Tab-separated table of C-alpha atoms and ligand atoms in Angstrom:
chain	number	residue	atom	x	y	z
A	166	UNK	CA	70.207	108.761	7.899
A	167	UNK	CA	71.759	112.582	7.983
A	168	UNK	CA	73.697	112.527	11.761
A	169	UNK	CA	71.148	115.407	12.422
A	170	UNK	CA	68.106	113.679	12.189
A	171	UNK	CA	70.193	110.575	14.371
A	172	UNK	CA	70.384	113.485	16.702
A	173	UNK	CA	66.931	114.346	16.839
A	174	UNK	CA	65.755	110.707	17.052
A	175	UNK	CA	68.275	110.293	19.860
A	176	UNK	CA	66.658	113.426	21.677
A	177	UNK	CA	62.892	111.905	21.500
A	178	UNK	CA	64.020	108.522	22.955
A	179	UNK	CA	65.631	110.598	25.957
A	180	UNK	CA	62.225	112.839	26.540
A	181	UNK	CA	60.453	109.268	26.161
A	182	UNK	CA	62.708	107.647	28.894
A	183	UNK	CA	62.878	110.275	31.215
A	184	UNK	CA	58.645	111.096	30.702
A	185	UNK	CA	58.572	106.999	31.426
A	186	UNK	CA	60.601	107.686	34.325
A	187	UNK	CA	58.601	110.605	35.888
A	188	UNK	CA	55.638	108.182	36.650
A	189	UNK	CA	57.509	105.653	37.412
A	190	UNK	CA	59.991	106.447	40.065
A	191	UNK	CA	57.445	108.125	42.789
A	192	UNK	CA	55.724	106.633	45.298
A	193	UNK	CA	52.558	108.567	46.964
A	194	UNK	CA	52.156	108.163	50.405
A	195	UNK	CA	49.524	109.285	52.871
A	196	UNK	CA	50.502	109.594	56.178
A	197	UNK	CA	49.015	110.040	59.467
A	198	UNK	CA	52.263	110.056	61.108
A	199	UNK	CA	53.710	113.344	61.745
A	200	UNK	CA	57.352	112.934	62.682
A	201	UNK	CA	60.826	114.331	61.132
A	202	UNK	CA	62.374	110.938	61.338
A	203	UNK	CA	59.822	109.691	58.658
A	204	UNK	CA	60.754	112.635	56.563
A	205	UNK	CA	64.466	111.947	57.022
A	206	UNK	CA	64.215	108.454	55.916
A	207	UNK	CA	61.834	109.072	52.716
A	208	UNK	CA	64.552	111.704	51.446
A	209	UNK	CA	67.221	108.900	52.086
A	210	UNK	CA	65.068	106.392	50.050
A	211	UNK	CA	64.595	108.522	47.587
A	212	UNK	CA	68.553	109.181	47.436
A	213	UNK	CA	69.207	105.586	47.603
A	214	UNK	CA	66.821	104.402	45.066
A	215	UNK	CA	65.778	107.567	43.082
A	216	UNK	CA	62.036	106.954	43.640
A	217	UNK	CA	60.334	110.009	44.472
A	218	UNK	CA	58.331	110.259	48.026
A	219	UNK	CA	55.017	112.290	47.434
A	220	UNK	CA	53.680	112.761	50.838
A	221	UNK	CA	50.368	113.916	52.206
A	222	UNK	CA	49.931	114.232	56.002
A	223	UNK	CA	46.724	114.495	57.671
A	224	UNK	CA	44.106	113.003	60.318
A	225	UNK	CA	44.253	109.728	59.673
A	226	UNK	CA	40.584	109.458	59.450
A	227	UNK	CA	40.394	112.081	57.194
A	228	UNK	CA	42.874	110.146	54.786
A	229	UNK	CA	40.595	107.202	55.020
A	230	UNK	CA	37.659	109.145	53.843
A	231	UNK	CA	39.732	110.538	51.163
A	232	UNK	CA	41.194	106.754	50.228
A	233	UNK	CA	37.398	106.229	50.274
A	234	UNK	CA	35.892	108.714	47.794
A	235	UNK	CA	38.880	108.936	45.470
A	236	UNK	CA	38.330	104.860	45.185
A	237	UNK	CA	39.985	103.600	42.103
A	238	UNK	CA	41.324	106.839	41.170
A	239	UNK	CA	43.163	107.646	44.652
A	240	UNK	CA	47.256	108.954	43.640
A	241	UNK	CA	47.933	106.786	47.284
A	242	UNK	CA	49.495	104.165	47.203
A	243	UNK	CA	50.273	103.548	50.817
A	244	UNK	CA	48.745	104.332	53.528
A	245	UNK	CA	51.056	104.768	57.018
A	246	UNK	CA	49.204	105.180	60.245
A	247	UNK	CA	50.348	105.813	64.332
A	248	UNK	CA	47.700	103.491	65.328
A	249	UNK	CA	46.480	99.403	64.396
A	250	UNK	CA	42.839	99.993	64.859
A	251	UNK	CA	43.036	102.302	61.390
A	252	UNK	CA	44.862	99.543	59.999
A	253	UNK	CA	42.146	97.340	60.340
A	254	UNK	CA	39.401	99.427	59.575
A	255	UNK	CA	41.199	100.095	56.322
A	256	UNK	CA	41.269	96.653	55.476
A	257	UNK	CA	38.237	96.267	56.511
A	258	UNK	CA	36.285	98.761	54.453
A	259	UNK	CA	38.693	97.391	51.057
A	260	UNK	CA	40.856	99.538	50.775
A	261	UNK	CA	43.792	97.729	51.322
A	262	UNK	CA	45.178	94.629	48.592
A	263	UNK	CA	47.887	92.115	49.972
A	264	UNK	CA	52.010	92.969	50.288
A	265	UNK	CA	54.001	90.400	48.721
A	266	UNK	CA	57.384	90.623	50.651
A	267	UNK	CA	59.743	87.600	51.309
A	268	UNK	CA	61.707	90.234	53.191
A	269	UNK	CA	58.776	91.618	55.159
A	270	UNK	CA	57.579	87.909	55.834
A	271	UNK	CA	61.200	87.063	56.801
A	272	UNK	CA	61.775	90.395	59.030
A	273	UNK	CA	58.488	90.902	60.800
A	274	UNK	CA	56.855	87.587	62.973
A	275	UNK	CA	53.443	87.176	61.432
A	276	UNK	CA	51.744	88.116	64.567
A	277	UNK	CA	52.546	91.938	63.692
A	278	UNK	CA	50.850	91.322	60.275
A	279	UNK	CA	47.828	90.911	59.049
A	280	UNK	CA	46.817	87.435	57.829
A	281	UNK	CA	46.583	88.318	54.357
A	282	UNK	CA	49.345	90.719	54.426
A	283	UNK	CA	47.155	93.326	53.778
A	284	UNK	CA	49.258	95.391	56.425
A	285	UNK	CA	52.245	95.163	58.323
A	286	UNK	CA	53.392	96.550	61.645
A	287	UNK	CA	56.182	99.186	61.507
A	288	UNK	CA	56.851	100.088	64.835
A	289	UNK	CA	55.508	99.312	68.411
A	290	UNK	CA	54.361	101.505	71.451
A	291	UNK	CA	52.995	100.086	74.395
A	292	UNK	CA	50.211	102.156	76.309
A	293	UNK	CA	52.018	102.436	79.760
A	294	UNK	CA	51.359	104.100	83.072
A	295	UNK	CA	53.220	106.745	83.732
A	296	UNK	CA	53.531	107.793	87.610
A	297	UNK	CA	55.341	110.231	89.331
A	298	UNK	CA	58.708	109.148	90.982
A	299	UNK	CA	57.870	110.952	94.285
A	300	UNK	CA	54.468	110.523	95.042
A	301	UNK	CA	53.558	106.964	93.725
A	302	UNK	CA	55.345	103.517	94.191
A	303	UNK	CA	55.237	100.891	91.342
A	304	UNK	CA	54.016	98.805	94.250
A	305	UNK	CA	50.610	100.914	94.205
A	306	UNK	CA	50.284	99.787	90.600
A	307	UNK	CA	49.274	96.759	89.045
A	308	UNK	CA	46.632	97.092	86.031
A	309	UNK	CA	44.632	99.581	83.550
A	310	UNK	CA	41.456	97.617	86.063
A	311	UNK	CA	42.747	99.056	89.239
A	312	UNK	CA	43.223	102.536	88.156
A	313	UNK	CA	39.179	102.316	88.549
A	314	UNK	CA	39.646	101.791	92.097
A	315	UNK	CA	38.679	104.259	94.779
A	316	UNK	CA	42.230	105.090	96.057
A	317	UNK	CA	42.723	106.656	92.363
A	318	UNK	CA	40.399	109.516	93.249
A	319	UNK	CA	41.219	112.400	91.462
A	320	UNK	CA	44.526	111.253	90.820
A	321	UNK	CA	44.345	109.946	87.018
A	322	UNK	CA	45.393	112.095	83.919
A	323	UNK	CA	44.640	110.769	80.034
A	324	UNK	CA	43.682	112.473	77.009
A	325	UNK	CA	39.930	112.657	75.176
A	326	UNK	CA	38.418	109.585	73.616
A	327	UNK	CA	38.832	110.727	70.430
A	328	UNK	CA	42.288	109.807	70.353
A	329	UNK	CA	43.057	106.861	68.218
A	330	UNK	CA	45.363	105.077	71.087
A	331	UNK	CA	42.483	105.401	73.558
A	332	UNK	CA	40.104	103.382	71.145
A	333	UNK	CA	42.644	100.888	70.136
A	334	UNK	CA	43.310	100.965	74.694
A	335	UNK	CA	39.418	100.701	74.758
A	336	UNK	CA	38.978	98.207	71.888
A	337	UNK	CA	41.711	95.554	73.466
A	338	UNK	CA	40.187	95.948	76.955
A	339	UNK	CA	36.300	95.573	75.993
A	340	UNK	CA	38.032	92.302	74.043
A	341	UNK	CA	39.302	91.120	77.389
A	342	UNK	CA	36.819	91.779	79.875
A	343	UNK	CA	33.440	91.898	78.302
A	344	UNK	CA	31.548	95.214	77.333
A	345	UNK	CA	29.623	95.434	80.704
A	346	UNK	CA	32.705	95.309	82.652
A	347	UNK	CA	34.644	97.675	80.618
A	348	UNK	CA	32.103	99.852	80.626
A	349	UNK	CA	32.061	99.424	84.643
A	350	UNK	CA	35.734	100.201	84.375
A	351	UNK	CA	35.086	103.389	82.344
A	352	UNK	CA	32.953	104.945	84.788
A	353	UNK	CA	35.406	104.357	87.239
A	354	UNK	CA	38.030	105.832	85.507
A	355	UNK	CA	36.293	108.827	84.544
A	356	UNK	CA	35.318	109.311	88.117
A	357	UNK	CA	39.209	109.213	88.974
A	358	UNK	CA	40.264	111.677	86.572
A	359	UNK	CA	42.306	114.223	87.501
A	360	UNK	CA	40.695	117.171	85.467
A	361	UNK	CA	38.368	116.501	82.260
A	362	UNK	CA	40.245	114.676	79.561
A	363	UNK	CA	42.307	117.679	77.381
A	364	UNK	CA	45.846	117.973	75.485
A	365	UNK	CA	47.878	115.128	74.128
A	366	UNK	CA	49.555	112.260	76.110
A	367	UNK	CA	52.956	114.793	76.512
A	368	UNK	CA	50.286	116.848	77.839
A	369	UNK	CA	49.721	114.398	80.598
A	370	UNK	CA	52.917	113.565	82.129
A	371	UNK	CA	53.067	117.617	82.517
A	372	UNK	CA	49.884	117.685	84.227
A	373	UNK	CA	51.450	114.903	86.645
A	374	UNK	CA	54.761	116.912	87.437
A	375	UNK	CA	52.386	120.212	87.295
A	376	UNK	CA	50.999	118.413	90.629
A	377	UNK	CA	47.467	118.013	88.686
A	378	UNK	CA	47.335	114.544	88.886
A	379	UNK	CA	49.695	111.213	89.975
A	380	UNK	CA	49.208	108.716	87.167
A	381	UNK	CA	48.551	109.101	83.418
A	382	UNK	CA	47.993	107.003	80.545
A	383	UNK	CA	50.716	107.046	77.605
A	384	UNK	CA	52.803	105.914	74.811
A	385	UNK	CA	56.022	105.171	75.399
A	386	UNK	CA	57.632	106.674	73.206
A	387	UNK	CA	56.498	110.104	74.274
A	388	UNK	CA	58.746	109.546	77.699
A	389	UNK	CA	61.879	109.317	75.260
A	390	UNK	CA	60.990	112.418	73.109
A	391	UNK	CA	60.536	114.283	76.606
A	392	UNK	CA	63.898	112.512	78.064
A	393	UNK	CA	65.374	113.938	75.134
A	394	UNK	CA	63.801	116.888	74.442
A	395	UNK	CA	65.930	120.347	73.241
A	396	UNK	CA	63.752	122.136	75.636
A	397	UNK	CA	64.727	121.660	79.520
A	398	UNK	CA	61.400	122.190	80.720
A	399	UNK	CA	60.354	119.311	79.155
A	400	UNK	CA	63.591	116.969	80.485
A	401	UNK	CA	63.128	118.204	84.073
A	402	UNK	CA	59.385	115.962	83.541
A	403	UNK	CA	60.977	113.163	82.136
A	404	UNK	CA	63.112	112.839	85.026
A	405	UNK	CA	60.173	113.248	87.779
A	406	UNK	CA	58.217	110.652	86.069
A	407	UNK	CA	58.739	106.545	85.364
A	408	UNK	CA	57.221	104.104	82.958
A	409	UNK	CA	55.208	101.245	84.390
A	410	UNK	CA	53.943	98.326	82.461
A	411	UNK	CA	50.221	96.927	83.482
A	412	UNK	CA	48.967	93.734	83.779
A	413	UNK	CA	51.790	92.073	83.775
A	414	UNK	CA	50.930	89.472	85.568
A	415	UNK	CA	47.618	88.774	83.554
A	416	UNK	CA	47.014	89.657	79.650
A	417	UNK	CA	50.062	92.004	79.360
A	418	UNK	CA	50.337	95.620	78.427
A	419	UNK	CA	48.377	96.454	75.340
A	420	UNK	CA	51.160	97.127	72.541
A	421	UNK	CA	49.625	99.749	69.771
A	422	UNK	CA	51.330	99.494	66.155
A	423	UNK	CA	52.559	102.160	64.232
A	424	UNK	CA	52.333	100.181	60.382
A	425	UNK	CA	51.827	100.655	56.663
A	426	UNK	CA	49.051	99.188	54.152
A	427	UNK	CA	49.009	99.070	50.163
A	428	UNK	CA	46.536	100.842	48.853
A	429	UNK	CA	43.848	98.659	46.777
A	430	UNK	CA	44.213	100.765	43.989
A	431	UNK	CA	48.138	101.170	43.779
A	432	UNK	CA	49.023	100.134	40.372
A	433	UNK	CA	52.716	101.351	41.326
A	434	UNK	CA	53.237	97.911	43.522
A	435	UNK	CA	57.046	97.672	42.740
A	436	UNK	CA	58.002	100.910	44.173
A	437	UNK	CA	55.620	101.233	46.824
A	438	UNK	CA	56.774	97.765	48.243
A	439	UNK	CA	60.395	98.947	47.622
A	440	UNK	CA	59.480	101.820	49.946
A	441	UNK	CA	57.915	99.434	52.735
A	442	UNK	CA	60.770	97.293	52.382
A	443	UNK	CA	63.202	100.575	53.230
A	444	UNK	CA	61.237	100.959	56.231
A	445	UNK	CA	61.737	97.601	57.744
A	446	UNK	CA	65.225	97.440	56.822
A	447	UNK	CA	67.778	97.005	60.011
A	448	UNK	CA	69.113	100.980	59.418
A	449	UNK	CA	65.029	102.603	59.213
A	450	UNK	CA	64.214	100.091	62.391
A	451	UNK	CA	67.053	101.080	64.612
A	452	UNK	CA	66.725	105.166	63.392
A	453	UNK	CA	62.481	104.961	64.685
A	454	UNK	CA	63.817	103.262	67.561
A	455	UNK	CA	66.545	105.326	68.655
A	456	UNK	CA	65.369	108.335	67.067
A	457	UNK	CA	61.459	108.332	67.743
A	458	UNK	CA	61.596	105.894	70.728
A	459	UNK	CA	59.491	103.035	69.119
A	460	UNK	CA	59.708	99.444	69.291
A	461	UNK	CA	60.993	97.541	65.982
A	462	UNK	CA	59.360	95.125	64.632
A	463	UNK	CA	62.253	93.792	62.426
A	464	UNK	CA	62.947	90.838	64.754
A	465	UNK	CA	66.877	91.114	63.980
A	466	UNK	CA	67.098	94.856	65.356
A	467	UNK	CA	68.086	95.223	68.650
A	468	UNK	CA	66.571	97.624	71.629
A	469	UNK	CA	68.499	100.869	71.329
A	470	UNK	CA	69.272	101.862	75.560
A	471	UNK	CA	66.457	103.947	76.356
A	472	UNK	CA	63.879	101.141	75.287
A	473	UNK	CA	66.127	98.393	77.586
A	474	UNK	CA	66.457	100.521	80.529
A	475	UNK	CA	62.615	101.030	80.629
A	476	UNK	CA	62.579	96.787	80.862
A	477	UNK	CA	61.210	93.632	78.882
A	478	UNK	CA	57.724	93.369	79.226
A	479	UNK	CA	55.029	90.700	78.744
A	480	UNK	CA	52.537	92.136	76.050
A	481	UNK	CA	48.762	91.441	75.442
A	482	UNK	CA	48.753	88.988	72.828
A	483	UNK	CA	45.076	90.041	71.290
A	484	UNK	CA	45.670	89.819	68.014
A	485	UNK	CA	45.177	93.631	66.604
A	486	UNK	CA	43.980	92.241	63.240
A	487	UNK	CA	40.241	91.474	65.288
A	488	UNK	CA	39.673	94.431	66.506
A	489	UNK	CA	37.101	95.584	64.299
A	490	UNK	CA	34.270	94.862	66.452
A	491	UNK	CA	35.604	96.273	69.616
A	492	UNK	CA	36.549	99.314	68.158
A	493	UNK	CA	32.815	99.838	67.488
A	494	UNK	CA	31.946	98.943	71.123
A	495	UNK	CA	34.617	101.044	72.152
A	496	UNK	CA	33.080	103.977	71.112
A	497	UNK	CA	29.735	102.938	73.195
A	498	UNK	CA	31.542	102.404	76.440
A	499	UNK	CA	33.112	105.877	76.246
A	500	UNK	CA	30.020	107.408	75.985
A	501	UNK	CA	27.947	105.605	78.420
A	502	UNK	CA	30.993	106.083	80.300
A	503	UNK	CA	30.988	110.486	79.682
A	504	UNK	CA	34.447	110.371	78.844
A	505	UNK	CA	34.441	112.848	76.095
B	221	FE	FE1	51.752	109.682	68.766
């Protein structure tokens, strides 16, 4: 063989290899999270491994209706969502095939799984009260219940119930206490509300330091990206307000998950668990926790500060994975309940 045509043969194999490589070495990703610290840690995934991150953000409902209509053909191949009751409506409409993981079943206690592994928790939130420092003592507070009760009048500030964290809030209470009597507590609530429910949970811890209203519904980890914000404004509320945790002397304070589910129709499986893998590593765990203010779930990372000055906490212990059916009710009670 004449060196030039070696050349030339040598030249196809490398266009072959690197096409092979171009579909190999991406993962597609959609993503109802919205944070920089995601973004941050896909570009260091991609530097570590050389897999690719394609990433599509939206609604997370609107991702599920596109994971639904693109079926077989969808580029996804993991879904990532801010909230557990989209986790298990995933799985439940089949869109979601098991994670095989001996790291992920080694890292993360099965109770922030799904049975079949069909998603896994990434991070944690609980849905606190937040009160001001002035104006209300802890000892006035005991449970999402008694927020219904008359000496709440006017006093309580939390966002629409289309929000995702409110049906998940919604879901886990109806599981505890029956529909009729979360229903009972909805009307209460409403009746209690501060204004008409508008703006995000951030939005609601202004509201309280605004003088609108005393208590308000939240994440937690919105209280460390206002402790921390770069705008002052937004410090000055952090330090008028506290965290409380309900029920802590009954079921516990409900505990959202922030987690990620493989697609049904990911035929990419190596990479894409590669990716979930990244994510519950100890360095992605600690960077959500100290960077975003969520819990881990990696049961070897530790509470950055922030998270252990705000205190250990007993959690509701509902397991998220059957919440399908109260997430339908959920949307009943609001209604019935007029909080829109
Ligand atoms: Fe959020």
């Amino acid at each position: 063989m004449s060196p030039k045509r070696h050349l030339f043969l040598l030249a196809f194999a490398v266009l072959i290899f690197q096409g092979c490589g171009v579909d190999e070495d991406v993962v597609n990703i959609y993503s109802g999270r919205h944070y920089q610290v995601d973004e941050n840690l896909f570009r260091e995934f991609t530097e570590q491994t050389g897999i690719r991150v394609n990433l599509v953000k939206a609604d997370t409902d609107q991702l599920l209706n596109r994971l639904e209509m693109e079926g077989a053909n969808t580029p996804a191949d993991l879904l990532i969502t801010a909230d557990a009751g989209r986790l298990v409506t995933a799985s439940a409409k089949g869109l979601l095939q098991p994670i095989h993981s001996e790291m992920v079943d080694d890292l993360v206690p099965a109770e922030h799984r799904d049975p079949d592994n069909r998603w896994t928790a990434m991070t944690m939130r609980a849905r606190v009260i937040v009160y001001h420092k002035d104006r209300v003592s802890p000892d006035d507070l005991s449970t999402y219940e008694a927020l219904a009760d008359p000496a709440w009048q006017d006093r309580v500030l939390v966002r629409s119930s289309q929000n995702h964290y409110n049906q998940t809030l919604m879901a886990s209470i109806i599981a505890a206490l029956g529909r009729e009597d979360a229903e009972a507590w909805a009307t209460g609530l409403v009746g209690n509300m501060a204004r008409s429910p508008r703006g995000n949970d951030r939005d609601q811890v202004k509201a309280i330091v605004a003088g609108l209203g005393d208590v308000a519904i939240v994440n937690t980890y919105y209280m460390g990206l206002l402790r921390y914000s770069t705008n002052p404004e937004e410090r000055r509320v952090a330090e008028q307000t506290r965290i409380f945790f309900p029920n802590q002397d009954g079921r516990g304070t409900h505990v959202n998950y922030s987690g990620i589910g493989l697609t049904k129709a990911s035929g990419n499986i190596e990479n894409a668990t590669r990716l979930i893998e990244f994510m519950i590593s100890r360095d992605a765990q600690q960077r959500l926790a100290e960077v975003n203010h969520e819990y881990p779930v990696n049961k070897e990372v530790e509470w950055p500060g922030l998270l252990r000055s705000w205190g250990n906490f007993k959690a509701d212990e509902l397991p998220l994975d059957q919440l399908e059916p109260y997430l339908q009710d959920a949307m009943f009670v609001f209604n019935s309940a007029g909080w829109n």
